[in-house]
Each structure stands twice: as structure tokens, then as C-alpha cells.
Short mmCIF file of C-alpha atoms in Angstrom, two decimals:
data_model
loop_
_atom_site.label_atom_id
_atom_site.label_comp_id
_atom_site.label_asym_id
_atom_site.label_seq_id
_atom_site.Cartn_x
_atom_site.Cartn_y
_atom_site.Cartn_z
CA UNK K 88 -18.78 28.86 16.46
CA UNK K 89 -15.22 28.80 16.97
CA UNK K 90 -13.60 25.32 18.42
CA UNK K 91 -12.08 26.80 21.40
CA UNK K 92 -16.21 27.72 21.98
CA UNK K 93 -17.17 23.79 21.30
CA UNK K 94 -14.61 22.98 24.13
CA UNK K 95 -15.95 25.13 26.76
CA UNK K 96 -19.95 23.72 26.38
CA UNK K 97 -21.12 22.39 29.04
CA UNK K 98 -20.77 18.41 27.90
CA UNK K 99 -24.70 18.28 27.68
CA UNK K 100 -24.88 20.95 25.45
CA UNK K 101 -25.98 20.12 21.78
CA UNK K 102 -23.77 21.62 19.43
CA UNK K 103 -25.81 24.21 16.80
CA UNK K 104 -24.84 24.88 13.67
CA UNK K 105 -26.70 27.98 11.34
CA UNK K 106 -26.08 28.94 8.01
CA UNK K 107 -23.70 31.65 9.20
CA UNK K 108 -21.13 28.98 10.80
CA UNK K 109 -19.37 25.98 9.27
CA UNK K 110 -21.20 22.53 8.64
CA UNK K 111 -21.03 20.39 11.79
CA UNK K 112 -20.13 17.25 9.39
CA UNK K 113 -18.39 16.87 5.98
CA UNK K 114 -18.42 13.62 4.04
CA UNK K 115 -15.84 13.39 1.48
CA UNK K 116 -16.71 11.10 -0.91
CA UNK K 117 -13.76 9.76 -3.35
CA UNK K 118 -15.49 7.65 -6.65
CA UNK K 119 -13.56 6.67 -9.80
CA UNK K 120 -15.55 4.38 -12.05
CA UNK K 121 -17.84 3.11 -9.65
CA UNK K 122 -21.57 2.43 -10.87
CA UNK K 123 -23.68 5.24 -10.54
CA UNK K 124 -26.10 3.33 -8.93
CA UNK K 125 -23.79 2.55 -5.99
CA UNK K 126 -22.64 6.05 -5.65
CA UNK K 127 -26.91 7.40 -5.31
CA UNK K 128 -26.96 5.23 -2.81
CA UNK K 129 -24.13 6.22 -0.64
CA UNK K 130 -25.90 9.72 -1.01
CA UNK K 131 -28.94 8.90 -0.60
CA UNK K 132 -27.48 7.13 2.76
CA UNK K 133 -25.96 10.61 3.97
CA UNK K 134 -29.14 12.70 3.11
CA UNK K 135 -31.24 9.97 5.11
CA UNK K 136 -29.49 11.53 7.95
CA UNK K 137 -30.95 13.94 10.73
CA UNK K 138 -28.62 16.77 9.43
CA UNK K 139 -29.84 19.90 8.13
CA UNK K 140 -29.00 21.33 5.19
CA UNK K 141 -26.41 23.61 7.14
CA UNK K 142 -25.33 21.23 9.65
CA UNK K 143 -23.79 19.15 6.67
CA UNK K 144 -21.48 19.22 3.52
CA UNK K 145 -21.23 16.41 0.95
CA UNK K 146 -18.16 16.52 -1.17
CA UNK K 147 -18.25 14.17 -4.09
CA UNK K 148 -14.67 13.80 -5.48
CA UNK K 149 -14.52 12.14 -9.21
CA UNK K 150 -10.86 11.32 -9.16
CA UNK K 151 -10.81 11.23 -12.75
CA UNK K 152 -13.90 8.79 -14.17
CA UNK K 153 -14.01 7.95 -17.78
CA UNK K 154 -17.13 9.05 -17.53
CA UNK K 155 -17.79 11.91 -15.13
CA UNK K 156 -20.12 10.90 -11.95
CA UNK K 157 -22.09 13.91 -12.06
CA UNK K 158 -23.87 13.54 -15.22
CA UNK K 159 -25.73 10.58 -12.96
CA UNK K 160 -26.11 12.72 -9.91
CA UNK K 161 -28.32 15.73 -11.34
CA UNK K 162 -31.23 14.48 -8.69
CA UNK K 163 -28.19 15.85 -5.51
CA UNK K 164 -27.25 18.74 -7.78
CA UNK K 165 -28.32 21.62 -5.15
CA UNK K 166 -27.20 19.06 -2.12
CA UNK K 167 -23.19 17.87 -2.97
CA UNK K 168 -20.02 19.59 -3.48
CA UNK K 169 -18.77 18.12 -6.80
CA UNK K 170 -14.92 18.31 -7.95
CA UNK K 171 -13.25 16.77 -10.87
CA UNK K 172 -9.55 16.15 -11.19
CA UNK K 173 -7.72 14.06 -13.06
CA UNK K 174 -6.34 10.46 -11.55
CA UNK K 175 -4.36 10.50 -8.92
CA UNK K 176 -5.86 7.81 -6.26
CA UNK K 177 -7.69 7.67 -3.46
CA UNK K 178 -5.27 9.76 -0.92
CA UNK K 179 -5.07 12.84 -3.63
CA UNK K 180 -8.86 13.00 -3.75
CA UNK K 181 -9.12 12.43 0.09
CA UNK K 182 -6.83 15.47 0.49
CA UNK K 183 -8.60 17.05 -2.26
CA UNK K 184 -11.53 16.97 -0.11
CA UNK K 185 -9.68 18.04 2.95
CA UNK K 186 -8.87 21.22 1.38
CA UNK K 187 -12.25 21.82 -0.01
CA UNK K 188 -14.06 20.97 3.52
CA UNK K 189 -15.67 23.48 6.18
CA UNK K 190 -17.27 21.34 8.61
CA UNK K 191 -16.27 20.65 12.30
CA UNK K 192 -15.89 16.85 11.81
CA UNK K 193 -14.89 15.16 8.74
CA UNK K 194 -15.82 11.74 7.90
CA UNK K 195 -14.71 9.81 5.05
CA UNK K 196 -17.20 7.22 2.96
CA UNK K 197 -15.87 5.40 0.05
CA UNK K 198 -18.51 5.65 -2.54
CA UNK K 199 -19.06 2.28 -3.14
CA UNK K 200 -19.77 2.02 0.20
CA UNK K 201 -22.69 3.67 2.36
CA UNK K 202 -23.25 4.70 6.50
CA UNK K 203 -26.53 2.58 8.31
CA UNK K 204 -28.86 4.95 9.62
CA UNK K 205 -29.70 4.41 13.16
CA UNK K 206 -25.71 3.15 13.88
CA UNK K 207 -24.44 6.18 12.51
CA UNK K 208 -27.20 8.42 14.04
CA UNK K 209 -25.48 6.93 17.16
CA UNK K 210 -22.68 8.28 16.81
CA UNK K 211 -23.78 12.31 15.47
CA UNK K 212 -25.27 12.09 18.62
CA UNK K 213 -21.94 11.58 20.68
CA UNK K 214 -20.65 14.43 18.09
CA UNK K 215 -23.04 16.96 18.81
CA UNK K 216 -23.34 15.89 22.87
CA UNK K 217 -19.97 15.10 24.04
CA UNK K 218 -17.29 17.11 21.88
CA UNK K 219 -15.24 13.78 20.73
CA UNK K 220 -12.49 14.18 18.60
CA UNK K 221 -13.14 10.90 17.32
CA UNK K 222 -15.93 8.81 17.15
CA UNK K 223 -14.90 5.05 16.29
CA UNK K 224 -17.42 2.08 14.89
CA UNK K 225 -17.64 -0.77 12.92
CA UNK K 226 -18.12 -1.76 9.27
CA UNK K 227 -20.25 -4.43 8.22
CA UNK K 228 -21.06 -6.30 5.36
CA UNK K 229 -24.39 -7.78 5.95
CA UNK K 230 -28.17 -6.54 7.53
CA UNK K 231 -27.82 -4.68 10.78
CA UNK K 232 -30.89 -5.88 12.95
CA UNK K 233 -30.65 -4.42 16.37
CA UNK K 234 -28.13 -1.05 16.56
CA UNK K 235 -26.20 -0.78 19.39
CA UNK K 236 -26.52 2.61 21.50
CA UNK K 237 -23.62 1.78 23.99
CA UNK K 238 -21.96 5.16 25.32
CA UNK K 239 -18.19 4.47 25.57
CA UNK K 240 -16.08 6.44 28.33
CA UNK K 241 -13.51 8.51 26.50
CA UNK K 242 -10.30 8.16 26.32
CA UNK K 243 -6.99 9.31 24.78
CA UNK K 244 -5.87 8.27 21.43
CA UNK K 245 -2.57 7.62 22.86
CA UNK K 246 -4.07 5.24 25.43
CA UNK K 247 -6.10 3.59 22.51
CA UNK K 248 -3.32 2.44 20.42
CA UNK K 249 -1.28 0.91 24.24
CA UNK K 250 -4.36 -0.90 25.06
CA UNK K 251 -6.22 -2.03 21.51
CA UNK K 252 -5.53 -3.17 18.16
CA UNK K 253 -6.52 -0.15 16.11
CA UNK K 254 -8.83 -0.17 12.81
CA UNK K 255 -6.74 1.77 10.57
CA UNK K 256 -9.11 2.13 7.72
CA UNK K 257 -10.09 6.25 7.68
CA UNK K 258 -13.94 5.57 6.74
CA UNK K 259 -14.32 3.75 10.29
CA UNK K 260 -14.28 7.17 12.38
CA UNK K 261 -15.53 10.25 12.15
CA UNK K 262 -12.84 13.10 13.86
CA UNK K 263 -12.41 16.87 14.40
CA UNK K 264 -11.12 18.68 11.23
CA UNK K 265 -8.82 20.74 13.82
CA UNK K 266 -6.63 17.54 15.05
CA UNK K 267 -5.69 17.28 11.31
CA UNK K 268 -2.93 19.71 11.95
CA UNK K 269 -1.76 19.62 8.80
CA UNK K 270 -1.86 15.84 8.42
CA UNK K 271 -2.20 14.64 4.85
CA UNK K 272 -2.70 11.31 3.04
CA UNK K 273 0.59 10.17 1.36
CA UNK K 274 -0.52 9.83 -2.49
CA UNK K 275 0.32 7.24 -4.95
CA UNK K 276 0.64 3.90 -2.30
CA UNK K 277 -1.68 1.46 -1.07
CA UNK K 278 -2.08 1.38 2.59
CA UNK K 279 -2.33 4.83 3.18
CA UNK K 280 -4.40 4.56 5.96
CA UNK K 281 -2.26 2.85 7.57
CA UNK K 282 -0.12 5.85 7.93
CA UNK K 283 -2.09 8.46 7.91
CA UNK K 284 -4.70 6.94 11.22
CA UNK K 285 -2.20 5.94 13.83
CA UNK K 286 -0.91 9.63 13.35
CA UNK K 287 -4.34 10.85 13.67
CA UNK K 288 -5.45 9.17 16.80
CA UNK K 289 -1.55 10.47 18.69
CA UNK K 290 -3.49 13.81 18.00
CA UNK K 291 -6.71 13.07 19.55
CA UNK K 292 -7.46 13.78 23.10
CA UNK K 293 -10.98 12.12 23.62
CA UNK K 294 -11.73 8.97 21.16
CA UNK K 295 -15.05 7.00 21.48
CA UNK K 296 -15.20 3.91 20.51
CA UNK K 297 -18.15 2.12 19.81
CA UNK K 298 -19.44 -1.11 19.14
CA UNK K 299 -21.96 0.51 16.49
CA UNK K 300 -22.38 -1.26 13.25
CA UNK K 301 -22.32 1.64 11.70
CA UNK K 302 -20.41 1.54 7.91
CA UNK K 303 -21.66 -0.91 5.42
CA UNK K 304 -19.06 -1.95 3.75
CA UNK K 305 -19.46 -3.70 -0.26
CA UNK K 306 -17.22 -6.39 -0.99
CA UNK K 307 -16.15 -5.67 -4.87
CA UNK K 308 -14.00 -8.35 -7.16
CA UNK K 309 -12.75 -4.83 -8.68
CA UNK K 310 -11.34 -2.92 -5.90
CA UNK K 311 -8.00 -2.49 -5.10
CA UNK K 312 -7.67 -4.66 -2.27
CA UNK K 313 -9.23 -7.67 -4.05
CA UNK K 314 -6.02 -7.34 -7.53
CA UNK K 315 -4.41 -10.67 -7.25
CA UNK K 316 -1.98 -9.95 -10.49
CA UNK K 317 1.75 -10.52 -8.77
CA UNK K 318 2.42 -7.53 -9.71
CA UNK K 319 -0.27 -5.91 -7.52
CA UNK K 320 1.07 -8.12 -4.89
CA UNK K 321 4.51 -7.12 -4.87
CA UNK K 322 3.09 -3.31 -5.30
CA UNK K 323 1.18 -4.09 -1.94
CA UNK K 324 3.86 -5.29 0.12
CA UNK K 325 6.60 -2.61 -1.15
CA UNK K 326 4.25 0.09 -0.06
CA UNK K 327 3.40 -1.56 3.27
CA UNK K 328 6.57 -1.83 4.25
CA UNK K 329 7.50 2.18 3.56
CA UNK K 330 4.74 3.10 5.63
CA UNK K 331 6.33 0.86 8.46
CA UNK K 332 9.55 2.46 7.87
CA UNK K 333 8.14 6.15 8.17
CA UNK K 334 5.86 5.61 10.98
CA UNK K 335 8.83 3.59 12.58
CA UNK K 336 10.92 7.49 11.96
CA UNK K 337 8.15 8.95 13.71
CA UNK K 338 8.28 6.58 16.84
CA UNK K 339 11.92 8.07 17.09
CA UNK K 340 10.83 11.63 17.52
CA UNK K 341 8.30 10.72 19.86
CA UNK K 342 8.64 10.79 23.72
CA UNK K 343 7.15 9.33 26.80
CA UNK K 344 3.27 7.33 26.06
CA UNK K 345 3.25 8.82 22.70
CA UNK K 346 6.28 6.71 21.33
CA UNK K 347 5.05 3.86 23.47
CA UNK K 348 1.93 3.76 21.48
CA UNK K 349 3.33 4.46 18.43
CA UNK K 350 6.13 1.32 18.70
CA UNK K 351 2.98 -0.86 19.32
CA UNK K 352 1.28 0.25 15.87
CA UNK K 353 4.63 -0.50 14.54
CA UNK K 354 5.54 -3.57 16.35
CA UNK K 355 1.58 -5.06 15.08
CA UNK K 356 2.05 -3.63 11.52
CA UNK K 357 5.14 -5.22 11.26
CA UNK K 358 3.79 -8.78 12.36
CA UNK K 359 0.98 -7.84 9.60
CA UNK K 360 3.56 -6.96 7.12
CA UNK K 361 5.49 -10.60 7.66
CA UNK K 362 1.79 -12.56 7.59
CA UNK K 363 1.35 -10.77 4.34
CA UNK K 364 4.23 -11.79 3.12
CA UNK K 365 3.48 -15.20 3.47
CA UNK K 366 0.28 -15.09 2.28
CA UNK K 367 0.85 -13.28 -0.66
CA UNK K 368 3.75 -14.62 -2.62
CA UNK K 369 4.32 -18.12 -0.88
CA UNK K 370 8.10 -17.78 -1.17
CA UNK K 371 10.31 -18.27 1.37
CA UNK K 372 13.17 -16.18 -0.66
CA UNK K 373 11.31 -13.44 -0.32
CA UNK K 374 10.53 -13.86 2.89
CA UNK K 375 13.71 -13.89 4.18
CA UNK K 376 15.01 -11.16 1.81
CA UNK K 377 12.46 -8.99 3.37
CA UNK K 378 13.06 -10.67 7.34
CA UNK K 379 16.80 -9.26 6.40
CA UNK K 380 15.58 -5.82 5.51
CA UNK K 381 13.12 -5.62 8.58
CA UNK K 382 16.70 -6.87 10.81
CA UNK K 383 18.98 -3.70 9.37
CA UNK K 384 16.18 -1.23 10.14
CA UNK K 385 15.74 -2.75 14.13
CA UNK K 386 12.22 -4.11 13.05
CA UNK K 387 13.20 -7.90 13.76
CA UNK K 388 12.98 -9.45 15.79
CA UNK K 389 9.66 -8.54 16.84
CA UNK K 390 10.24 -6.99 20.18
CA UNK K 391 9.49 -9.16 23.03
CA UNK K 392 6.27 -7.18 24.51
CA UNK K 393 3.13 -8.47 25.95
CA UNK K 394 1.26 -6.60 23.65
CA UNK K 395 -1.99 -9.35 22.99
CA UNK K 396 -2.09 -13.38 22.64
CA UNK K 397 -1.97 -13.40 18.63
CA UNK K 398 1.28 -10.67 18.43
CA UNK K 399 2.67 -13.47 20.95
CA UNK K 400 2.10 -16.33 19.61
CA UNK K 401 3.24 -14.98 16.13
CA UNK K 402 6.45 -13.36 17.02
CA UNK K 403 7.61 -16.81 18.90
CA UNK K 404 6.99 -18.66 15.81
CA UNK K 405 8.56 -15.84 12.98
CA UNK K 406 11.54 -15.88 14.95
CA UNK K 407 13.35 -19.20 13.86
CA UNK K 408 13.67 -19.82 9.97
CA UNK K 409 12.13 -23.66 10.88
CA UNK K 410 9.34 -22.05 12.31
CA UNK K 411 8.73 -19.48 9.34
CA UNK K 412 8.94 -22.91 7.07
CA UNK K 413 6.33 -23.92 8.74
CA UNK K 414 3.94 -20.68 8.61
CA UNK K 415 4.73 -20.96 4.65
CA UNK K 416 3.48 -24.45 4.54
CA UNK K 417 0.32 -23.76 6.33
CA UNK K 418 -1.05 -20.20 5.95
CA UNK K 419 -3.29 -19.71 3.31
CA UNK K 420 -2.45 -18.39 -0.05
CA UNK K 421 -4.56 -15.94 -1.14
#
């Protein structure tokens, strides 16, 4: 089934998949030295689904494990995709699965992590009803009691980002593989999805987004997120604020709603960028050394734009040194 075909079904039409046409889903799955455990049961949360064998692809990427996955995996040796490469990080073995995918849709589940049944069923049904090119939900970290069915009106991605703060994190949607258009995850930074979503949704022409609890979502002293060594830190915050800087060059060659939207992202990312900051070295040299980088690239001040309470309230009190004395003394350090 071609996607120019998907687009012309009638919108109550299921789509069908056989073992003659792609998958309808792939899950790409990155692990590097996770427990086995946890990565059986992020399968085993994927095969739970109401997919047939053809109407789904599981791609298990081992981005380089001291000790390869697969040897604790033989029991989903007819049912995954398994590819080994050396390290590289997360984005190369995202990509990595990119390439290697065939299914309509494409969602992304870290393999520490694992989808909740009935949430997720939710939202294959949207998928195989309604032609999305995204599907958008929620990640929790505890028990799910009472899914939520709620069937969101669609709308643009480029309305999404004007009107909401988005989720950037790329296992919180499930998309088209065809609005990819040759979109990649940059390798070798933290915060890649950061970049790599906003530039995702500016290609989508009908996002859903639901309140579905959908992604559990395993808190782990180990991951990346969780390194407090300064170096880390300082790692986190350099990286951050390239991806500002490019998605900030791609607001330039935008036009009309599209650049709107896209000036928002950057406008919140930077307000993110300055909290961080804060939170994460405490200094107030470094926060004006990077307040005086953020100036000669036009990112500060924060432009004046009524974009939600919090952005407001923040950019008033970033935009005096007394008052970013003040944010240093009181935010949290992490």
C-alpha cells in the first residue's frame, strides 16, 4: 500500500497491512548496557500488542554493549530485527534504525523503558483509523489505572508548536516514516531531540495529541540525564545551546506560520537553556558569559511575546542582572 493510497481512505477505513506490504509500525529500540531483564520487558511490552506479525517490525539496536544483548534475547529470536555496531550514542543507533526500518509509522522506545498496553492500543487505533502523521501521549512513571480513550481533533504541527509547549523527547509520539524527509538525529550531543522533534512536527500536517498515559518511563541513577560529574554538566549545556543556535538558523529560512512556530520553540528553549544554567553550575560568571553569547546571536533578550504565563514571568525576571542574582540564589541546584 503506497502512502499516497493511505491518504485517499475514506477516514473510517482501517488501514491493512499483509505480508506482501511494509509493517504498519516499527519500534526501534536503541540498548547499550542495559539489564537484560529490562530490555525482555520492553519486548515483551511491544509483542503484548494487537499487531500481527506483519503489521509490525521490532528493531533492537545494541549500540555497542560489552556484552552483546542478543545472547539474552534468544526467546524473540524469530520476532526482532537485531543490529550490532560499535558505540556511537543514542542518535547513531536511532538513525541506524531509521535506515534499517520498513514500516508506515515509526516509533521510538528506549529499552529501558516499555509502552502500557491499553494507552498505547489507543493510539494504533488513531493510526490505523484516522491517517495521523503523528500521534502524541504521555510518559509516566508510575501504575496507569484508568486509560484515557479521548479522540483529539487534528491539527497542524505548525499550529501545535504556536499554541503548546511541545514534548520534545522522540519516544513520546509515534509519526509517519514519510514526513522524515530525510531528517536525521545529529550524533554525538545530548539533547538531540530537541533538534531533531520541533523539525519533525513543521513537517506534519495532522498531529493528535492525546492525553494517553501511554510510555512508561524508568527513572535510572545511570542514565545520561541523571550524570552530575561537572563535566557532564558543562557537556550538557554546550550541546544545548548548539542545538538553539541551529534551530535558531532554521527559523531564518523559514517563512510565514512556519518561522512563527519555530521562533517560539526557540524563544522557550532558550528560557530552558538560561534555567539550566542556573541550575546546573550555580555561577553567576557563567551565567552571564553565556547571557553575552545568547545577546551577539539576537537570542537575548527573550523576545517580548505572550507566548504562556511561565515564559512571562521568566523573561521579566532574566532580563536585569539583579533579578538573575536573585534566580541564582533561589533555584535549586541540582
Amino acid at each position: 500500500m503506497s502512502t499516497e493510497q493511505t491518504r485517499t481512505q475514506h477516514p473510517s477505513q482501517k488501514i491493512e497491512a499483509s505480508k506482501s506490504e511494509q509493517p504498519l509500525v516499527s519500534f526501534i529500540i536503541p540498548v547499550y548496557n542495559l539489564p537484560a531483564e529490562m530490555v525482555r520487558q520492553c519486548l515483551r511490552s511491544i509483542l503484548a500488542l494487537s499487531l500481527g506479525e506483519e503489521e509490525r517490525e521490532v528493531i533492537v539496536v545494541d549500540d555497542g554493549s560489552e556484552i552483546p544483548v542478543i545472547n539474552e534475547l534468544l526467546e524473540f529470536d524469530d520476532q526482532i530485527v537485531y543490529f550490532r555496531q560499535p558505540n556511537r550514542g543514542v542518535s547513531e543507533a536511532r538513525n541506524r534504525g531509521l535506515q534499517i526500518a520498513r514500516g508506515m509509522y515509526i516509533q521510538f522506545v528506549d529499552g529501558d523503558d516499555k509502552l502500557i498496553t491499553a494507552s498505547y492500543e489507543h493510539c494504533l487505533d488513531i493510526v490505523r483509523f484516522h491517517h495521523p502523521d503523528i500521534v502524541h501521549f504521555n510518559f509516566t512513571s508510575t501504575k496507569v489505572n484508568e486509560p484515557d480513550f479521548t479522540l483529539p481533533e487534528p491539527i497542524s504541527g505548525e499550529e501545535y508548536m504556536q499554541t503548546r509547549n511541545l514534548r520534545a523527547s522522540a519516544c513520546s509520539y509515534v509519526f509517519r516514516k514519510d514526513i522524515l524527509r530525510g531528517l536525521r538525529f545529529t550524533t554525538g550531543i545530548i539533547h538531540e531531540d530537541e533538534e531533531f522533534t520541533p523539525q519533525l512536527f513543521l513537517h506534519a500536517k495532522r498531529v493528535f495529541d492525546t492525553p494517553s498515559l501511554a510510555y512508561f518511563y524508568r527513572k535510572r541513577r545511570t542514565s545520561i540525564m541523571n550524570n552530575k560529574s561537572k563535566q557532564h554538566r558543562l557537556h550538557r549545556l554546550n550541546d544545548l545551546e548548539q542545538v538553539l543556535l541551529r534551530l535558531d538558523a532554521i527559523s531564518h529560512q523559514l517563512q510565514g506560520g512556519q518561522r512563527a512556530a519555530m521562533e517560539r520553540r526557540v524563544a522557550q528553549l532558550t528560557m530552558d537553556y538560561i534555567y539550566q544554567c542556573i541550575r546546573l553550575t550555580r555561577s553567576q560568571r557563567y551565567l552571564e558569559d553565556a547571557i553575552s553569547r545568547l545577546q551577539k546571536n539576537g537570542l537575548f533578550p527573550l523576545p517580548d511575546r505572550d507566548y504562556t504565563t511561565k515564559y512571562n514571568l521568566f523573561r521579566r525576571a532574566v532580563a536585569t542582572k539583579t533579578g538573575r542574582l536573585a534566580m541564582l540564589l533561589t533555584i535549586p541546584y541540582l
